[in-house]
XYZ file of C-alpha atoms in Angstrom:
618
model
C -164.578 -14.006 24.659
C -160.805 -13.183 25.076
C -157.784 -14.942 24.247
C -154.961 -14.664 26.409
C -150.962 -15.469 26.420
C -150.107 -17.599 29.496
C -146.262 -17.713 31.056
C -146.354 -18.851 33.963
C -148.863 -17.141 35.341
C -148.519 -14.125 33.498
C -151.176 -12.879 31.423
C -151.748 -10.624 28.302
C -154.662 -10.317 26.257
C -154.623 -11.456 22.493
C -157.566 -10.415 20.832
C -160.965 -11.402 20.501
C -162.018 -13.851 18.024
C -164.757 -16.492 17.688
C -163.740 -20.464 19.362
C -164.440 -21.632 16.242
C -162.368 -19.479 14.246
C -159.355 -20.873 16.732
C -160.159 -24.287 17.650
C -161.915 -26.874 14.702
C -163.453 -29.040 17.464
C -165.645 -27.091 20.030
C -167.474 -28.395 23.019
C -170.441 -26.794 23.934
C -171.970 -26.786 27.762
C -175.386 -25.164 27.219
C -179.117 -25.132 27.872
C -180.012 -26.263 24.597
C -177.581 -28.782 24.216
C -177.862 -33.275 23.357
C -179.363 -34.855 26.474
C -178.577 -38.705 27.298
C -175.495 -41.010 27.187
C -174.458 -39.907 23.120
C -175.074 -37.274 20.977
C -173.456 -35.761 17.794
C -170.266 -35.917 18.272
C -169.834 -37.068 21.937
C -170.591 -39.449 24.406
C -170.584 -40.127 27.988
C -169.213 -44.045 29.428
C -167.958 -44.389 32.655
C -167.265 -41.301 34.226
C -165.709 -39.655 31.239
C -167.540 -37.542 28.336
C -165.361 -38.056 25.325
C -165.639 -35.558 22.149
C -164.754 -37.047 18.803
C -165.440 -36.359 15.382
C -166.225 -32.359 15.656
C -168.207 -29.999 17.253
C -170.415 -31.144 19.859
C -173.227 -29.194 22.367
C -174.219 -31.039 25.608
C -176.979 -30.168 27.611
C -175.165 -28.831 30.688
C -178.282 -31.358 32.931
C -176.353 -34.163 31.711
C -173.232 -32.726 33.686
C -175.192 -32.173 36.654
C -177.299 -34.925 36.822
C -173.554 -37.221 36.534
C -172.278 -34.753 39.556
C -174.769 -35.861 41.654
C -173.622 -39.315 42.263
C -169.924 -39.592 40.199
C -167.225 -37.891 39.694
C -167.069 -36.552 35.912
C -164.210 -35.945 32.997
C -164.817 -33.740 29.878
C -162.036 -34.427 27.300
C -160.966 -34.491 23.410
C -162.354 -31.382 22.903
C -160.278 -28.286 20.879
C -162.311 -25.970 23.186
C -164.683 -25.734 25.811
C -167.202 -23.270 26.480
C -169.499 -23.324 29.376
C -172.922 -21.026 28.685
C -175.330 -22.958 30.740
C -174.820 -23.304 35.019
C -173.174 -25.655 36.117
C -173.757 -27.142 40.010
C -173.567 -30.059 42.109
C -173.871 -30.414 45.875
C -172.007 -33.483 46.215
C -168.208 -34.364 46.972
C -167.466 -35.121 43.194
C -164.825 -33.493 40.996
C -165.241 -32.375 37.760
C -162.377 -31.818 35.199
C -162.740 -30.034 31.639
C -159.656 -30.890 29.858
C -159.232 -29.084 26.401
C -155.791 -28.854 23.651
C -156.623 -25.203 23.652
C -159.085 -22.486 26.018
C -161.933 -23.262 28.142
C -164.037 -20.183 28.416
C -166.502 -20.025 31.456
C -170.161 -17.775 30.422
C -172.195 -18.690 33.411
C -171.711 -19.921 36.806
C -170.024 -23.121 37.321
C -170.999 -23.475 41.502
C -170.047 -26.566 43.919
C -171.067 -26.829 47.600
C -170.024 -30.578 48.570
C -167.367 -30.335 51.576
C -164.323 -32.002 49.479
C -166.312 -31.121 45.505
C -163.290 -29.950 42.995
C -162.928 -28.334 40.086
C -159.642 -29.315 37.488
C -159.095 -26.898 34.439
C -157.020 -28.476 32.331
C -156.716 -26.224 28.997
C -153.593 -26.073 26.229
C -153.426 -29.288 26.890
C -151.990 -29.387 30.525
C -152.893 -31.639 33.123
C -151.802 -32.732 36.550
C -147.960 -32.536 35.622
C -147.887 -30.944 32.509
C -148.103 -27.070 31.582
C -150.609 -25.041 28.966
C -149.119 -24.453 25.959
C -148.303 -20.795 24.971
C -151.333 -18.989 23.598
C -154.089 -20.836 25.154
C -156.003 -19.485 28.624
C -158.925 -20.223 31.145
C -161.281 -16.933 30.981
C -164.241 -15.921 33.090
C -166.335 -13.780 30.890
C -167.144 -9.990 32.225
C -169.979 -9.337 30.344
C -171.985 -11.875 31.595
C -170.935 -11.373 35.230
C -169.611 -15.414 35.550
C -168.045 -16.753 38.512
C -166.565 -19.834 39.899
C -167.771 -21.049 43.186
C -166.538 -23.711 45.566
C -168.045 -22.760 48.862
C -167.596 -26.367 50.487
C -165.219 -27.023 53.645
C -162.116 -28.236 51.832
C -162.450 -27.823 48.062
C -160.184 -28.296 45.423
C -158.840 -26.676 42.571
C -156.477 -26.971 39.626
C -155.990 -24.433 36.810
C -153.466 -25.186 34.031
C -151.437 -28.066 36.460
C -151.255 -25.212 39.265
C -153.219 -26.210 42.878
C -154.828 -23.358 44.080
C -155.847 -23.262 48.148
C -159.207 -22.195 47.899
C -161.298 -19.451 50.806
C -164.314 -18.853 51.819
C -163.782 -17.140 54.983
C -162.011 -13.759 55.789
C -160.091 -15.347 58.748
C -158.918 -17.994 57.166
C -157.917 -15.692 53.826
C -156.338 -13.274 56.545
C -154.066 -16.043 57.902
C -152.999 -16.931 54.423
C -152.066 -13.980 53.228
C -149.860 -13.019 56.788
C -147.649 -15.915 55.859
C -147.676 -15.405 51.806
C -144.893 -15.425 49.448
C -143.953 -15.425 45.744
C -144.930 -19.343 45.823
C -148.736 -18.361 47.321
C -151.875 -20.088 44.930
C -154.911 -18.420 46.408
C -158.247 -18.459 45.136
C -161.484 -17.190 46.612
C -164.274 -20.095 46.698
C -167.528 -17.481 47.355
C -168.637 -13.405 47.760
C -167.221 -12.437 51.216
C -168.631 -9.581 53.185
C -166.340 -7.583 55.194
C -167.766 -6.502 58.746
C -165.415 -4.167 60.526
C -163.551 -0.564 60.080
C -159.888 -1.320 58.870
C -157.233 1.726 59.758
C -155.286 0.465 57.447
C -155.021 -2.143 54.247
C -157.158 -5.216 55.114
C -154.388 -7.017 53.838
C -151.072 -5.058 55.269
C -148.287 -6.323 53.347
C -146.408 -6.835 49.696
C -147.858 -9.401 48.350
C -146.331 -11.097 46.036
C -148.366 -14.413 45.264
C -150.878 -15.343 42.889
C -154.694 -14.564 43.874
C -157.577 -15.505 41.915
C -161.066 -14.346 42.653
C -162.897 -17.122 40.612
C -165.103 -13.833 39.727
C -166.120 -13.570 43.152
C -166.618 -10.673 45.329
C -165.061 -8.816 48.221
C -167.680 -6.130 49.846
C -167.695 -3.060 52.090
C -164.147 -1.943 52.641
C -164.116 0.551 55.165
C -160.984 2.373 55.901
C -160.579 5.364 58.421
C -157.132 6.360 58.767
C -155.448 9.427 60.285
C -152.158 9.542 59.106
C -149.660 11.478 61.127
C -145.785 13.248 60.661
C -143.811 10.975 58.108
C -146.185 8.088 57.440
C -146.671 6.256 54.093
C -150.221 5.110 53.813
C -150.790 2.327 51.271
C -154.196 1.396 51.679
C -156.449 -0.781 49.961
C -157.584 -4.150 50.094
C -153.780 -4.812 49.520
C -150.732 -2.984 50.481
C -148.151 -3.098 47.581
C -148.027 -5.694 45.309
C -144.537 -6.319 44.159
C -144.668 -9.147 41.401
C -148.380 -10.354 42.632
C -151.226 -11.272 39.874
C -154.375 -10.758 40.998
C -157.378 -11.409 38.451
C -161.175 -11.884 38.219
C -162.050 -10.094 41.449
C -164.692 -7.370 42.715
C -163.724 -5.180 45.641
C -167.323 -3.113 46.192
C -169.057 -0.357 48.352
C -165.583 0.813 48.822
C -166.011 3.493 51.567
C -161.922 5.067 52.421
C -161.669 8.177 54.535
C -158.296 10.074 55.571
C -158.261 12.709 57.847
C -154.630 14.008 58.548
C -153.300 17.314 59.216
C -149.292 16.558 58.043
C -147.984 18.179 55.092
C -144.561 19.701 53.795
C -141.212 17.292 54.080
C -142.190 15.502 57.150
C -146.306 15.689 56.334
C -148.136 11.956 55.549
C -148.116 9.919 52.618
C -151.453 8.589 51.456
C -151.124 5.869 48.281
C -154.903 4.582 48.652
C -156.228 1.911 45.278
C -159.731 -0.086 45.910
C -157.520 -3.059 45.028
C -153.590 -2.087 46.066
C -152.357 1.076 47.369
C -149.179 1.180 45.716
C -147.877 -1.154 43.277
C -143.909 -1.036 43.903
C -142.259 0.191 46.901
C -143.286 3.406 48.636
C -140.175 3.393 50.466
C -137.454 3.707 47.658
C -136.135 6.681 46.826
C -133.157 5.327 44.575
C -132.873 2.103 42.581
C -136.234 1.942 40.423
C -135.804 -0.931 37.790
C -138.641 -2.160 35.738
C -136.962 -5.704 35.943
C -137.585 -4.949 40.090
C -140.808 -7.550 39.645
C -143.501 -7.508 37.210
C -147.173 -7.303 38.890
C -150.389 -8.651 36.568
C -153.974 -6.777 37.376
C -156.648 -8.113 35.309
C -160.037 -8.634 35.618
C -160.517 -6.226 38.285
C -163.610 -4.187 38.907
C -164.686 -1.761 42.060
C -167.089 0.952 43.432
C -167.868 2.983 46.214
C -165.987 6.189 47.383
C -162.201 7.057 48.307
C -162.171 10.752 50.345
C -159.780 13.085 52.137
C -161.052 14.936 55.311
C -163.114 18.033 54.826
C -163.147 19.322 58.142
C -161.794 22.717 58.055
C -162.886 25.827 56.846
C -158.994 27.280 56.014
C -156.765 24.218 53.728
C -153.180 25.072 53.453
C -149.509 23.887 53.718
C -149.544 25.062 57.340
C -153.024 24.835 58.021
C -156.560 22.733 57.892
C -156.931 18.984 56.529
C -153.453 18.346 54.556
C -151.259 15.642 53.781
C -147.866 15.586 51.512
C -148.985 12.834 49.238
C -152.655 11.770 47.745
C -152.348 9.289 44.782
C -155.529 7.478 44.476
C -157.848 5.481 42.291
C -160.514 3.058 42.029
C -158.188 0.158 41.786
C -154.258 0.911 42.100
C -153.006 4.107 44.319
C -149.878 4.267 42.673
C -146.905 3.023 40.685
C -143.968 3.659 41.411
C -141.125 0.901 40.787
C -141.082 -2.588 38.583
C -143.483 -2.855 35.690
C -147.717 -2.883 35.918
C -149.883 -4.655 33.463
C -153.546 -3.846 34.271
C -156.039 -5.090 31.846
C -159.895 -5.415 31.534
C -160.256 -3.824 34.653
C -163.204 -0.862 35.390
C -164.032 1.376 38.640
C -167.172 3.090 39.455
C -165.078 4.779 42.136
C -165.457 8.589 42.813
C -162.286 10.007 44.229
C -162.630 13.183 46.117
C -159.908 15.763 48.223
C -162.323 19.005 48.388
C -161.829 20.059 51.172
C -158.056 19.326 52.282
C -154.684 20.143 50.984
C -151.681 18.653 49.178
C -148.617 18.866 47.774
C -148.720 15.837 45.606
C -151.793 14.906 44.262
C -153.110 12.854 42.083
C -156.003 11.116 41.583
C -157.668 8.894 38.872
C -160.862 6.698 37.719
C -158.622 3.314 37.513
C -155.000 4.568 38.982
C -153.679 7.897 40.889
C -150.088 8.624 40.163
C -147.521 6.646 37.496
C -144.088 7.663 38.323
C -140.907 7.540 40.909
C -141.246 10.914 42.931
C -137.499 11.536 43.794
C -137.365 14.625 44.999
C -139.820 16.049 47.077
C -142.148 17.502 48.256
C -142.979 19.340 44.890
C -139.878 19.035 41.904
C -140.023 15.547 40.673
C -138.437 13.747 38.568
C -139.629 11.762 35.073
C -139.278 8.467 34.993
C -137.174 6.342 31.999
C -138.388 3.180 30.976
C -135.654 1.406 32.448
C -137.117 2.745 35.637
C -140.671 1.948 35.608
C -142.701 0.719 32.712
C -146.527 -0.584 32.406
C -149.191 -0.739 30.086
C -153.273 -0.085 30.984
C -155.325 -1.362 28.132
C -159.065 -2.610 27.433
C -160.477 -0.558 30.770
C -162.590 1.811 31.393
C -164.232 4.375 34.418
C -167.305 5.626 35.172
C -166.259 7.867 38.684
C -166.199 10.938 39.566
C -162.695 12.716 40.476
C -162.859 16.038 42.524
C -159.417 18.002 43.552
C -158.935 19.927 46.382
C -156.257 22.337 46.538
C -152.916 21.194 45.871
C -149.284 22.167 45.296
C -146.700 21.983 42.569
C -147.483 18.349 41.246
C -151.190 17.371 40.510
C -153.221 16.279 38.104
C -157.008 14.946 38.506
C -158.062 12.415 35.536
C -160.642 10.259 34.231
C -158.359 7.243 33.290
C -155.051 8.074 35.412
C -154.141 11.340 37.456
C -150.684 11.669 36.563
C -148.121 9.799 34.252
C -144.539 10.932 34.833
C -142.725 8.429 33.035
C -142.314 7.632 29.505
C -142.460 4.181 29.738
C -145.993 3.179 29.856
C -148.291 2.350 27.127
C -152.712 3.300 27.329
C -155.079 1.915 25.152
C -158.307 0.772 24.272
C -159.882 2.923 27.204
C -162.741 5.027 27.640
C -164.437 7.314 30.989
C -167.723 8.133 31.027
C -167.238 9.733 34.478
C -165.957 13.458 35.389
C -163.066 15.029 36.343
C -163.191 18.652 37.980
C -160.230 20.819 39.016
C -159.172 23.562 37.803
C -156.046 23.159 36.498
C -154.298 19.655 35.162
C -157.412 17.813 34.579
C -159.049 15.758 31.770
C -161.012 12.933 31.237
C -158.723 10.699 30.464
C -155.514 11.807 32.054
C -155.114 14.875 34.931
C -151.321 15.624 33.009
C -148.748 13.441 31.346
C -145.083 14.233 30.775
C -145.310 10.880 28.565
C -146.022 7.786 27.456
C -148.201 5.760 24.456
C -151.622 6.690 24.322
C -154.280 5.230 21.364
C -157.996 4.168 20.595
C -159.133 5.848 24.328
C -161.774 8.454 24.648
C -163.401 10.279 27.275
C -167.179 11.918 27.426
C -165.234 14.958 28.946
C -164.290 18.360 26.786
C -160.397 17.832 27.409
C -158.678 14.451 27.425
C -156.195 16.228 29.328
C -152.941 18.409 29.755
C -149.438 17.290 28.416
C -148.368 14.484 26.356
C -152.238 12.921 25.872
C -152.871 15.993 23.859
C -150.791 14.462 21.087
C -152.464 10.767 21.171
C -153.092 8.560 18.404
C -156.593 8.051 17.461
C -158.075 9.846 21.257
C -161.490 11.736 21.475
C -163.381 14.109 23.354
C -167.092 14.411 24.311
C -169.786 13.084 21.750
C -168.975 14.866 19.310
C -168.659 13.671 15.440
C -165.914 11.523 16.334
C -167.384 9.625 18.525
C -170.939 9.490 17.262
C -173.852 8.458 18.790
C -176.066 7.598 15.882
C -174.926 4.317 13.667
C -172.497 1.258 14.113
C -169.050 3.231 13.148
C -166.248 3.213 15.504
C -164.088 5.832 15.892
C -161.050 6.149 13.212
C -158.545 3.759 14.437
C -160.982 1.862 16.233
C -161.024 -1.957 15.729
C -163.887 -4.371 16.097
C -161.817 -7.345 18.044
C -161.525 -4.859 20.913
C -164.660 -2.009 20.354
C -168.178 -2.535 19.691
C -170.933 0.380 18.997
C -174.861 0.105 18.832
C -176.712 2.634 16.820
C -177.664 5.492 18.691
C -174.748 4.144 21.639
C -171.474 4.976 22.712
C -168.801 2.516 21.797
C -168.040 0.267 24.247
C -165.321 -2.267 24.813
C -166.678 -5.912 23.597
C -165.015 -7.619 26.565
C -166.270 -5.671 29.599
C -169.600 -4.742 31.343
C -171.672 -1.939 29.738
C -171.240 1.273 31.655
C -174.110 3.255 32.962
C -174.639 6.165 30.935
C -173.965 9.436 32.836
C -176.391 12.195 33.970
C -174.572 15.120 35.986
C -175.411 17.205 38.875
C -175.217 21.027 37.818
C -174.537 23.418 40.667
C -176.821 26.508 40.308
C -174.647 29.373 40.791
C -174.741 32.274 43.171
C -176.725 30.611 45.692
C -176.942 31.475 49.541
C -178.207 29.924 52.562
C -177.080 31.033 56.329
C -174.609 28.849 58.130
C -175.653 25.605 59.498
C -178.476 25.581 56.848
C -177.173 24.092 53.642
C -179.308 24.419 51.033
C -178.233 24.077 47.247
C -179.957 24.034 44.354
C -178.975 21.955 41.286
C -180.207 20.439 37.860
C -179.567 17.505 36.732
C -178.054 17.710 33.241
C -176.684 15.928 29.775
C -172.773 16.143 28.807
C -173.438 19.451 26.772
C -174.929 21.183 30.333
C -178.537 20.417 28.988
C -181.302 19.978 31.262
C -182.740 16.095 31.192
C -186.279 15.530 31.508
C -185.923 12.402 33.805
C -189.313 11.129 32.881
C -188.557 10.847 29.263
C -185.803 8.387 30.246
C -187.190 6.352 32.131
C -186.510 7.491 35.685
C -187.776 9.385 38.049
C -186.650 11.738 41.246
C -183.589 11.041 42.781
C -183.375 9.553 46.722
C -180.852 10.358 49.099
C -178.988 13.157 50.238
C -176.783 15.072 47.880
C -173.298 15.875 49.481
C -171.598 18.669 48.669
C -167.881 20.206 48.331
C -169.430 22.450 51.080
C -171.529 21.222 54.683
C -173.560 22.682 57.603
C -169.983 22.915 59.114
C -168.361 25.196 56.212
C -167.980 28.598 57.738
C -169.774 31.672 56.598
C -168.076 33.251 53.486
C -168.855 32.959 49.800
C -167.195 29.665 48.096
C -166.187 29.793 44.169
C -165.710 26.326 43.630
C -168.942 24.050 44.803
C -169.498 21.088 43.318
C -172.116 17.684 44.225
C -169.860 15.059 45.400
C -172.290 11.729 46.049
C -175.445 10.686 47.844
C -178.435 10.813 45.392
C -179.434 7.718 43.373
C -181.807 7.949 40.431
C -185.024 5.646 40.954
C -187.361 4.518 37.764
C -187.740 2.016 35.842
C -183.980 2.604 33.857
C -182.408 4.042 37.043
C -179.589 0.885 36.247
C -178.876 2.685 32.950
C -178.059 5.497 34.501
C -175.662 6.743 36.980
C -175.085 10.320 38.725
C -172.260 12.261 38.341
C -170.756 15.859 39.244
C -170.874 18.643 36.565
C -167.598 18.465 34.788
C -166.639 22.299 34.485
C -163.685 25.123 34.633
C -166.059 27.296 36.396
C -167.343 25.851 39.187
C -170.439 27.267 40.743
C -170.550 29.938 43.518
C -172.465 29.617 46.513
C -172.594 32.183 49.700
C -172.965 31.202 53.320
C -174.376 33.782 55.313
C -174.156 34.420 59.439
C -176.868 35.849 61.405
C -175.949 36.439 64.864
C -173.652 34.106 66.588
C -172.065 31.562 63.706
C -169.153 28.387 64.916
C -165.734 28.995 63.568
C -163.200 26.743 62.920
C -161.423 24.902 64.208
C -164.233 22.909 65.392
C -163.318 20.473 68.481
């Protein structure tokens, strides 16, 4: 569990520490718990479970079983921590009201039409505030949600009312009409339907949104860009002072295809979550007072890709663009102050096959900075500027760059940081970057900031200020090691947790599959039209796996490349595997495919026999 600081609505992590080490008198909502009217420690008159006397564990049936007919109060407890489900199907309301946090471990799930749900922690109820220090929490780990799927439900947190949505119309309308005063919270899993061309939400929000753990699936975004455009897309816009928390956005499936670059060329800010947090549009004026936005909680997967549709990429030629800052949950940052915590993206981020000035592209965010002048000299950022802090994350995508300009950087963690007012730690990627200049797994290049306790699988954490961190590895090496509990010199067990034989991991998020990588074979050739690459699948080190060994077996799908049936004949230095095979077997979840992190990218040839298509194609 995690404790948190709450102002407002604000949120920062504390550290990780056992209830009872907190709170003397802790309520228990389990499996295993007291059945019946009284128990140690508690007992249940009216419509009200009272808690007296010290700890107390109540069989979470006895909650249900009241639901069904009654409405239901939980209070005079220190703490509250629900570990068994919770669910009625009637129009009751249930409040847990605790002096300190209420931490949710399971699924607390209510379908009546008009059923509520009141989280009263610190203290607070109706009227009255948390006190500092204390927090609600869904816990990661064990994938728990809130769900309140019923007509018109209804829910408090702290004494805040939250509108709660189940639909996308409904959400859609909302958000149109949203402001700095907004309360939204999502009641169930929503499945998006359609092809966006831009953000599914269009606009700066500014509000408060609360997932409840839930999940937002299949964003699809085609967009074409065009002369002078700035693309934020995402599920959001910009945020500019929003807090969004405890959401999903997966099978993320963004596609640009735009042929603008230079001064006038398009502008592509693209996050699974937010495009840009700040304002794309400034080009004086940054203040990290400007608004403060709050990402935590966050997680997302699927793909984010530039157009590879032409066989010649240039500044005057081919798929290009001025601008491509993107990552698996925030585009960019470029004004006010970010705090993104306990957030993680199995997003792979890809421009092979397209152009640009500006890139760059990360696991979690693309670019940190203000970009005054452009297209290529920029300036660094001050903290006075723009300031944030990423901590207690991690990534598992892959990041491929295409060719780019005079500012890029392709990382694990975060493409680029040009600022010095930002602050990384408690991080890790298991995922690959590859480029062939500015890259690492951690960070693509960094003129500055704070980084300690992060560490990447990856040979490089990356170029500029990382190389200096505090307490930052590379690969498995001693350092990290795979064999024992240790952690890591500077590690500390209220954030980090290691298993013998294990990575370390970070105690308060999902475990990440562990990587295998798709190797390239070099100097390969097959004729135009005819793609046909050979790879292994490999370890870290370049190794060849013996899949059975592990558990799994032969990959399905089909493997896309850097290269397609439409490259044109010629022989191509820099091939890579991009996405499209899944492992199969019986510990195919353990595992997750990746491309080859290398500085020598494989060579393949494309041969023409007779007639052979030439681009452009039309």
């Amino acid at each position: 569990m995690y404790y948190k600081i709450k102002n407002s609505l604000k949120f920062a992590i504390l550290m990780f520490l056992p209830i009872s080490s907190a709170f003397g008198q802790v309520l228990t909502l389990s499996t295993t718990g007291q059945t019946g009217t009284s128990g140690s420690n508690w007992s249940l008159s009216g419509n009200t479970i009272t808690i007296s006397g010290g700890n107390a564990d109540i069989n979470v049936s006895v909650v249900n079983g009241h639901l069904s007919g009654n409405s239901l109060t939980v209070s005079g407890a220190n703490s509250i921590t629900v570990s068994g489900a919770i669910s009625w199907t009637t129009n009751q309301i249930l409040t847990l009201s605790a002096s300190g946090n209420i931490t949710i471990n399971n699924s607390i799930t209510a379908s009546g039409s008009a059923a509520g749900l009141n989280l009263y922690y610190g203290g607070s109820n109706a009227t009255t505030a948390p006190t500092a220090g204390t927090y609600y929490a869904l816990v990661q780990r064990s994938r728990s949600k809130i769900q309140l799927s019923g007509l018109s439900p209804l829910l408090r947190i702290g004494n805040t009312t939250y509108t709660v949505y189940n639909s996308l119309s409904a959400l859609s309308t909302a958000m149109a009409s949203s402001s700095s005063a907004t309360r939204a919270a999502l009641g169930s899993d929503i499945t998006l339907t359609q092809t966006y061309s831009n953000s599914v939400f269009d606009i700066a929000f500014a509000g408060v949104f609360d997932g409840l753990g839930n999940i937002i699936d299949g964003l699809i975004i085609r967009n074409s860009g065009g002369a002078s455009t700035k693309n934020n897309l995402g599920l959001f816009s910009q945020f500019q002072g929003a807090t969004v928390r405890n959401l999903g956005i997966t099978n993320i499936d963004i596609q640009t295809n735009s042929t603008a670059a230079g001064t006038t060329g398009s502008e592509y800010r693209i996050g699974g979550l937010v495009g840009n947090v700040g304002n794309s549009g400034l080009s004086s004026g940054y203040a990290n007072t400007a608004y403060t936005s709050t990402i935590e909680g966050v997680w997302s997967s699927g793909n984010i890709s530039a157009a590879n549709n032409s066989g010649t990429d240039n500044s005057t030629a081919g798929d290009r663009q001025k601008f491509y800052f993107a990552g698996g949950i925030v585009g960019s940052h470029n004004n006010g102050t970010m705090n993104l915590s306990r957030a993680y993206s199995t997003v792979n981020v890809s421009t092979a096959g397209s152009y640009t000035d500006n890139l760059a592209i990360g696991g979690l965010v693309g670019d940190i900075g203000i970009n005054t002048s452009l297209p290529h000299t920029h300036t660094q950022a001050t903290a006075i500027q723009l300031a944030c802090t990423v901590s207690k994350s991690f990534t598992t995508g892959s990041l491929i760059s295409g060719i780019y300009g005079l500012y890029y950087g392709t990382g694990g963690v975060i493409g680029v940081v040009y600022t010095v007012g930002c602050t990384f730690e408690d991080c890790y990627s298991w995922g690959s970057a590859v480029s062939n200049a500015s890259f690492g797994g951690l960070v693509g290049y960094a003129s500055g900031g704070t980084f300690r306790r992060i560490y990447t699988t990856q040979s490089t954490a990356g170029a500029g200020a990382i190389t200096s961190a505090s307490n930052s590895y590379t690969s498995v090496t001693s350092t990290t090691p795979t064999s024992g509990t240790t952690l890591p010199t500077g590690f500390g067990s209220t954030e980090w947790s290691k298993a013998t034989g294990e990575r370390p991991i970070l105690v308060d998020l999902e475990t990440a599959p562990t990587p295998l990588y798709i190797k390239v074979t070099t100097g390969g050739s097959s004729s135009f039209g005819n793609l046909n690459i050979a790879y292994t699948i490999v370890d870290g080190s370049g190794t060849t796996v013996n899949l059975t060994s592990l558990g799994l077996s032969t990959p399905t799908g089909t493997p896309v490349f850097t290269i397609t049936n439409l490259t044109p004949a010629g022989t191509y230095n820099d091939v890579s595997y991009i996405t499209g095979l899944t492992l199969t077997g019986s510990n195919a979840a353990l595992y997750t495919l990746k491309p080859f992190p290398t500085t020598t990218p494989a060579s393949h040839t494309i041969t023409c026999s007779g007639s052979c298509v030439t681009y452009p194609i039309t």
